[in-house]
mmCIF file of C-alpha atoms in Angstrom:
data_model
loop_
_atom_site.group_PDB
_atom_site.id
_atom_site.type_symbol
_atom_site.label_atom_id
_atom_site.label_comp_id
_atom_site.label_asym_id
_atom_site.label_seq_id
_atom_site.Cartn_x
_atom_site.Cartn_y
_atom_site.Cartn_z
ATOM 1 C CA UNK A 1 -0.396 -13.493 21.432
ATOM 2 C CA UNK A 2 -1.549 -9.987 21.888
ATOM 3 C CA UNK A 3 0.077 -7.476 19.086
ATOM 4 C CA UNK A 4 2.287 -4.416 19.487
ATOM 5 C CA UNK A 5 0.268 -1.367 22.036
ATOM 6 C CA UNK A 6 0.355 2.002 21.926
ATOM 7 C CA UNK A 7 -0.564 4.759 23.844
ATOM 8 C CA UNK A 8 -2.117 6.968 23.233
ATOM 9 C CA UNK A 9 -3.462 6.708 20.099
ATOM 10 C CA UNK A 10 -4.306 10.182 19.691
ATOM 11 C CA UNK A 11 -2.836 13.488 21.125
ATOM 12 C CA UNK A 12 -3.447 16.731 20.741
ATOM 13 C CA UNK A 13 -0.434 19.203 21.916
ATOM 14 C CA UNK A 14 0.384 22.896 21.534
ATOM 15 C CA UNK A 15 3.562 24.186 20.756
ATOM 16 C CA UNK A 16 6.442 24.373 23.571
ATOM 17 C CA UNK A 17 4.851 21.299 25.328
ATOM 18 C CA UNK A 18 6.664 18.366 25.681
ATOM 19 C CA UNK A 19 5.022 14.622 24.877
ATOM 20 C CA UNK A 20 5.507 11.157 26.145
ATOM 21 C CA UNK A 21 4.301 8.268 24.063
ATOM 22 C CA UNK A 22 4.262 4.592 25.067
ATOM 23 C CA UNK A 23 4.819 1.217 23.192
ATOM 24 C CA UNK A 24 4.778 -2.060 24.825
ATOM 25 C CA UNK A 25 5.928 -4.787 22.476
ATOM 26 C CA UNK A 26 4.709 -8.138 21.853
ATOM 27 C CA UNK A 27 6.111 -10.737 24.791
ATOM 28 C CA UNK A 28 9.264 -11.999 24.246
ATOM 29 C CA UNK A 29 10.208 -9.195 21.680
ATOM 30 C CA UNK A 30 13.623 -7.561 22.985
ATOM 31 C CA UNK A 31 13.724 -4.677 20.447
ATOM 32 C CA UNK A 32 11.780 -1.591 19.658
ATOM 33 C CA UNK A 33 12.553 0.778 16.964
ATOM 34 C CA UNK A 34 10.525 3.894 16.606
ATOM 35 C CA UNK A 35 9.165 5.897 13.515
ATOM 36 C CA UNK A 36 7.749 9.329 12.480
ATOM 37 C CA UNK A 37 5.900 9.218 9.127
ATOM 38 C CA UNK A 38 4.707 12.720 7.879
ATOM 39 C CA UNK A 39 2.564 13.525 4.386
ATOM 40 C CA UNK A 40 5.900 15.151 3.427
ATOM 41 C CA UNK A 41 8.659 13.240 4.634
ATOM 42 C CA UNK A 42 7.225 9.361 4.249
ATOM 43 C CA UNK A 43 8.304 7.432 6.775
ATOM 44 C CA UNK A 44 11.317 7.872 8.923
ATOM 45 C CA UNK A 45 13.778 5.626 11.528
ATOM 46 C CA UNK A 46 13.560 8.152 15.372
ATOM 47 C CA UNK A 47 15.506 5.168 17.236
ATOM 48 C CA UNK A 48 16.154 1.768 18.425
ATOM 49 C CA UNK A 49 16.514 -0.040 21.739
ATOM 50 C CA UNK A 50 17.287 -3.240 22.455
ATOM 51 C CA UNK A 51 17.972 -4.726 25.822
ATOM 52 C CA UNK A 52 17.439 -1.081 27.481
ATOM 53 C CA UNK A 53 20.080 0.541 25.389
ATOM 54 C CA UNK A 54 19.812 2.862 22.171
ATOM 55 C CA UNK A 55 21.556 0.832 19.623
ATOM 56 C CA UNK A 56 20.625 3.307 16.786
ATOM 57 C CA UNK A 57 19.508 6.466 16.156
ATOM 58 C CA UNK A 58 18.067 8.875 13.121
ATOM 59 C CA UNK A 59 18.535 11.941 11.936
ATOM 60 C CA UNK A 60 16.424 14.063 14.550
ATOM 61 C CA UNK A 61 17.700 16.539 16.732
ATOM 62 C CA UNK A 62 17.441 15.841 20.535
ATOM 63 C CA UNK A 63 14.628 17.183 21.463
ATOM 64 C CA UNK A 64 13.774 13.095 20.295
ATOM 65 C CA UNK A 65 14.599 11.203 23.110
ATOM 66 C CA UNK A 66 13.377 7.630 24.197
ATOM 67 C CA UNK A 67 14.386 4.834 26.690
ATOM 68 C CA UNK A 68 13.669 1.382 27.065
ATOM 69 C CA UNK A 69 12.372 -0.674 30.470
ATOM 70 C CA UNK A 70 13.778 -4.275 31.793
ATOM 71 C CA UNK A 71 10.260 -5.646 30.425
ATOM 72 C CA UNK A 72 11.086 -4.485 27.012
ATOM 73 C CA UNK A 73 8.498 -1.426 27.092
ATOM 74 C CA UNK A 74 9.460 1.575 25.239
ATOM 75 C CA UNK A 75 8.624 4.929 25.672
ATOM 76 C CA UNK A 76 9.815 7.809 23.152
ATOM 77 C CA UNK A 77 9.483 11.852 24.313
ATOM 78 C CA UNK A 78 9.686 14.724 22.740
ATOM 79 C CA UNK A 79 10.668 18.417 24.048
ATOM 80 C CA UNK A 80 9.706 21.841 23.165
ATOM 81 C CA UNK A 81 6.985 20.572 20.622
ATOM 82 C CA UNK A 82 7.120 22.764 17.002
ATOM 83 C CA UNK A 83 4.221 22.430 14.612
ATOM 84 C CA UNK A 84 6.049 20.167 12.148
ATOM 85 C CA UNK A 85 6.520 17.312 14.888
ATOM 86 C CA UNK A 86 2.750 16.517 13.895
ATOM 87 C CA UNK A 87 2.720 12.648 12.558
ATOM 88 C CA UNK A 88 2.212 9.229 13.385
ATOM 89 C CA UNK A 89 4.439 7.844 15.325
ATOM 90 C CA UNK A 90 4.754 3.970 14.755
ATOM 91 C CA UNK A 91 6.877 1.777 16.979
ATOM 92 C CA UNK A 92 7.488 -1.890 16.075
ATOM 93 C CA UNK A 93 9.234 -4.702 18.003
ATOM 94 C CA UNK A 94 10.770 -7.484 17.042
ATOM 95 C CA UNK A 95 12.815 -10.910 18.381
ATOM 96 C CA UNK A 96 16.101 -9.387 18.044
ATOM 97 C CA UNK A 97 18.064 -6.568 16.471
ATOM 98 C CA UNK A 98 18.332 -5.985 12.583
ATOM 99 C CA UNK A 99 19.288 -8.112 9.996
ATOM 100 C CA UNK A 100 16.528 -10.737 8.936
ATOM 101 C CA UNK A 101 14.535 -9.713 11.964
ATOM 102 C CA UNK A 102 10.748 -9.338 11.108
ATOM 103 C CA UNK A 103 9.174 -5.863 12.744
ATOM 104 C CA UNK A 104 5.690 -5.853 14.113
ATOM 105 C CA UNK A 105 3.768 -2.556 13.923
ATOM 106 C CA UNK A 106 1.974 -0.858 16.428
ATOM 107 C CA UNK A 107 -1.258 1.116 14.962
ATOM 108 C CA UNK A 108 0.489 4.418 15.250
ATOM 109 C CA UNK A 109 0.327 7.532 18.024
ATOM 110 C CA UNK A 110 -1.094 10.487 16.112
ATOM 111 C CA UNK A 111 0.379 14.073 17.605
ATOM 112 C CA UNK A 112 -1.275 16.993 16.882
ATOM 113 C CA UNK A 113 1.159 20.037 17.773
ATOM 114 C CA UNK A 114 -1.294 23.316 17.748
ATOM 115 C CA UNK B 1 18.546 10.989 -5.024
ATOM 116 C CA UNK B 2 16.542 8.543 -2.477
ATOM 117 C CA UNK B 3 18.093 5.606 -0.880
ATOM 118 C CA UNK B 4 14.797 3.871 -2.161
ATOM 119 C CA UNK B 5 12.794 4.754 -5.243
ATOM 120 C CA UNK B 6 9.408 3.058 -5.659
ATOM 121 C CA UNK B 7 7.353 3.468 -8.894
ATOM 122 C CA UNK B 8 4.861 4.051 -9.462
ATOM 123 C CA UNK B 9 3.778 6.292 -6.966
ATOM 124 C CA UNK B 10 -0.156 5.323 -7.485
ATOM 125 C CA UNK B 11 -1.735 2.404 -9.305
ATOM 126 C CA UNK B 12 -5.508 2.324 -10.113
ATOM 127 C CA UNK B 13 -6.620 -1.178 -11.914
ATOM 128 C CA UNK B 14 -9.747 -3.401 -12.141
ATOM 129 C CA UNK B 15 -10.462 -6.025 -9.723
ATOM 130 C CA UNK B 16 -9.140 -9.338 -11.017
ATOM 131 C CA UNK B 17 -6.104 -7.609 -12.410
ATOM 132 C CA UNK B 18 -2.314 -8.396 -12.144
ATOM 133 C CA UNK B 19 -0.612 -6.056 -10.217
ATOM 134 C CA UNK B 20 3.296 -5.116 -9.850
ATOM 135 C CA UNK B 21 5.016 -2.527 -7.874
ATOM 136 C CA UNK B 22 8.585 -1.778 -8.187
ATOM 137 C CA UNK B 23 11.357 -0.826 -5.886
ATOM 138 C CA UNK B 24 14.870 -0.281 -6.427
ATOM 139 C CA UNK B 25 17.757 0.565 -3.789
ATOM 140 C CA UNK B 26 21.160 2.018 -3.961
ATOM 141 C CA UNK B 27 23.072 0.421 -1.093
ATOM 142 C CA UNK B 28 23.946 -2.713 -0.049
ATOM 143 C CA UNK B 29 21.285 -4.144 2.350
ATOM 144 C CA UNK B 30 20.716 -6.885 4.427
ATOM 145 C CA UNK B 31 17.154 -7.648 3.728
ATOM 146 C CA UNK B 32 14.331 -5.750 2.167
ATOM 147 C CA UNK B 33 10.597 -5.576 3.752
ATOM 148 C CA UNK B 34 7.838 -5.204 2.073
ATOM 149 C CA UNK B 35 4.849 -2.987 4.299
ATOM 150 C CA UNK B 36 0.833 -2.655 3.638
ATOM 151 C CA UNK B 37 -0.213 0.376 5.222
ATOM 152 C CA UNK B 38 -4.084 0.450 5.222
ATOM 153 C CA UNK B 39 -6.259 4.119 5.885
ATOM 154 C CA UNK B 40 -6.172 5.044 9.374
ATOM 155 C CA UNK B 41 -2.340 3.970 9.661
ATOM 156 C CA UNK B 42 -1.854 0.236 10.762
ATOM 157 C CA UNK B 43 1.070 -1.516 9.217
ATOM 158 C CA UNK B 44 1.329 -4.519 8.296
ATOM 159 C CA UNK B 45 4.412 -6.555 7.142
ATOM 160 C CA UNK B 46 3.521 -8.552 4.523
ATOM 161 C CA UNK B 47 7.268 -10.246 3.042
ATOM 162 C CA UNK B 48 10.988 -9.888 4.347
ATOM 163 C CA UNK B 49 13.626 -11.260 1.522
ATOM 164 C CA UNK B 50 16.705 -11.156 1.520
ATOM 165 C CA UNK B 51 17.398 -13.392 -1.735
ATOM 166 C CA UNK B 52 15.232 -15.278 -4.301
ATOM 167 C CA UNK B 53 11.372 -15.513 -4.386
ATOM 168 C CA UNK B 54 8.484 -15.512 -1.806
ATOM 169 C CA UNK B 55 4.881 -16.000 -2.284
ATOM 170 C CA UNK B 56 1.864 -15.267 0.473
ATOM 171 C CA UNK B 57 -1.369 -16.418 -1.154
ATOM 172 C CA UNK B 58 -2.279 -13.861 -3.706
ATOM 173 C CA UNK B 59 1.283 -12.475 -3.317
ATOM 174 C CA UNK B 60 4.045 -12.685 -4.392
ATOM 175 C CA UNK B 61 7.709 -10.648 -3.705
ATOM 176 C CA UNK B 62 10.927 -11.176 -5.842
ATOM 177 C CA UNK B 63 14.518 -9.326 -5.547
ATOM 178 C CA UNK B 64 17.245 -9.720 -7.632
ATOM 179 C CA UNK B 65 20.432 -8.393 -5.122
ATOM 180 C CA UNK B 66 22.666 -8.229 -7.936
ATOM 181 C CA UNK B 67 20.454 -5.218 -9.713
ATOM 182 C CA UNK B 68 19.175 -3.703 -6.652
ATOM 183 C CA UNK B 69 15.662 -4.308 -7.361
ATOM 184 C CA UNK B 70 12.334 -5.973 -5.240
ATOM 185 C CA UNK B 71 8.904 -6.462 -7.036
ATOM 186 C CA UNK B 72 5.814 -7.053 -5.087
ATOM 187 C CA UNK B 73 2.876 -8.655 -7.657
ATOM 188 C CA UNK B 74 -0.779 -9.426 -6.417
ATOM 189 C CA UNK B 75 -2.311 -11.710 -8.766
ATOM 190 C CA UNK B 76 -6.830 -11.432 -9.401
ATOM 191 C CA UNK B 77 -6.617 -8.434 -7.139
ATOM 192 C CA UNK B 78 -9.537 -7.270 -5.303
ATOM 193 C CA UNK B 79 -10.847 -4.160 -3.566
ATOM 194 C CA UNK B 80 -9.620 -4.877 -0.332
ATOM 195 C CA UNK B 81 -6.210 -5.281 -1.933
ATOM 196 C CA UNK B 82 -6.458 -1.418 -2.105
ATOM 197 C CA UNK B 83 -4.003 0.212 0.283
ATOM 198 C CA UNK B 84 -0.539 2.078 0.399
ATOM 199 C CA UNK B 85 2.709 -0.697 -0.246
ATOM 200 C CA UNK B 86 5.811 0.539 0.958
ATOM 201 C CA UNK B 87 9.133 -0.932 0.630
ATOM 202 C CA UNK B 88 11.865 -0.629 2.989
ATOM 203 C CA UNK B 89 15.798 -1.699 2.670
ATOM 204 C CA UNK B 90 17.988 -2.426 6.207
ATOM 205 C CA UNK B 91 21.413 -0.880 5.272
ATOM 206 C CA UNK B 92 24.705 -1.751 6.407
ATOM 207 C CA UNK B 93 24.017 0.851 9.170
ATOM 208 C CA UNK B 94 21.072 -1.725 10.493
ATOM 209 C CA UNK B 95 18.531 1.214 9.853
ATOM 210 C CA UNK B 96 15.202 0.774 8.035
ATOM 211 C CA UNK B 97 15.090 3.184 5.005
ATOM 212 C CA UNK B 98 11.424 2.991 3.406
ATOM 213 C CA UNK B 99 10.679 4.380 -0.069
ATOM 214 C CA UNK B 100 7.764 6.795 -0.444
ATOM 215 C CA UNK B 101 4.997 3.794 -1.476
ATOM 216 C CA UNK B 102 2.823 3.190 -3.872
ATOM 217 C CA UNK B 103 -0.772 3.974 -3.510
ATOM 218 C CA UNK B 104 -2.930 1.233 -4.800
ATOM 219 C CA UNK B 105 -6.579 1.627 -6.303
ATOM 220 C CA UNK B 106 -8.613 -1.676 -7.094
ATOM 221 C CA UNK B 107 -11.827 -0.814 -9.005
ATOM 222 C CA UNK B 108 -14.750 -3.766 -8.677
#
């Protein structure tokens, strides 16, 4: 069974741009949650989906947006870029939402904002 | 004061050693993960627990609800063991909350 995908896996942006990254989940995984993890900050909860609708969210402000497709696949985007939005973003899917639900990492987007 | 302290922050031992990292939480959760995070960013998820004891080979995870508190021990650890281990608590509020992790050093 193929593992969590993301794309891309590397990205180099400069300030004001906006960014769309991807995440397809392993099959038969209905929910995605995504993370930012910074040198400073550790790691951090963006958002969840599950079946196509956000069912949580962090603390970011909006320019952190994502949706969710019928197939599962998740993609997160970000507006008006700003130098500290540079991390690895991580998504992770599992069977079902929270609780004693096992995640599944994907190996990370790294942004660059310039 | 963090939702999830982990100590120590960075562990350097000698292959073969007995290892133990620590984490404590201050809310109520509904299970607590621990992570492997090796260089270049892949995560792994190595135990979920929500009660009691669980062991993976070389590995084992404890947490005692009633004191907050998870420990994650690798027994003869080796260099490949080396890595960052971070611990993460789902709240009430169904969010993942990870601690800062420990970054581990084994020595041949």
């Amino acid at each position: 069974k193929a593992g969590v995908t993301q794309t891309p896996r590397y990205l180099i942006k400069t300030r004001g741009q906006q960014v769309t990254l991807s995440c397809s989940p392993i099959s038969g995984h209905r929910s995605v949650s995504w993370y930012q993890q910074t040198p400073g900050q550790g790691l951090q909860f963006l958002f969840e989906y599950f079946s196509e609708t956000q069912r949580n969210k962090g603390n970011f402000p909006g320019r952190f947006s994502g949706r969710q497709f019928s197939n599962s696949r998740s993609e997160m985007n970000v507006s008006t870029l700003e130098l500290g939005d540079s991390a690895l973003y991580l998504c992770a899917s599992s069977l079902a939402r929270g609780g004693y639900n096992e995640q599944f990492f994907g190996p990370g987007t790294r942004l660059t904002v310039l | 004061k963090n939702e999830v302290e982990q100590s120590p922050q960075n562990l350097t031992a000698q292959e073969g050693e007995f290892i133990t990292i620590n984490c404590s939480y201050s809310v109520g959760i509904s299970a607590l993960h621990w992570l492997q995070q090796h260089p270049g960013g892949g995560i792994v998820s190595l135990f979920m627990l929500s009660s009691g004891k669980k062991k993976h080979g070389r590995l084992i995870a404890t947490i005692n609800i009633q004191e907050k508190h998870s420990s994650l021990h690798i027994t003869a650890s080796h260099p490949r063991d080396s890595a960052v281990y971070i611990c993460a608590v789902r709240g009430g509020n169904e969010k993942l909350t990870f601690g800062t992790g420990t970054r581990l050093t084994i020595i041949p």
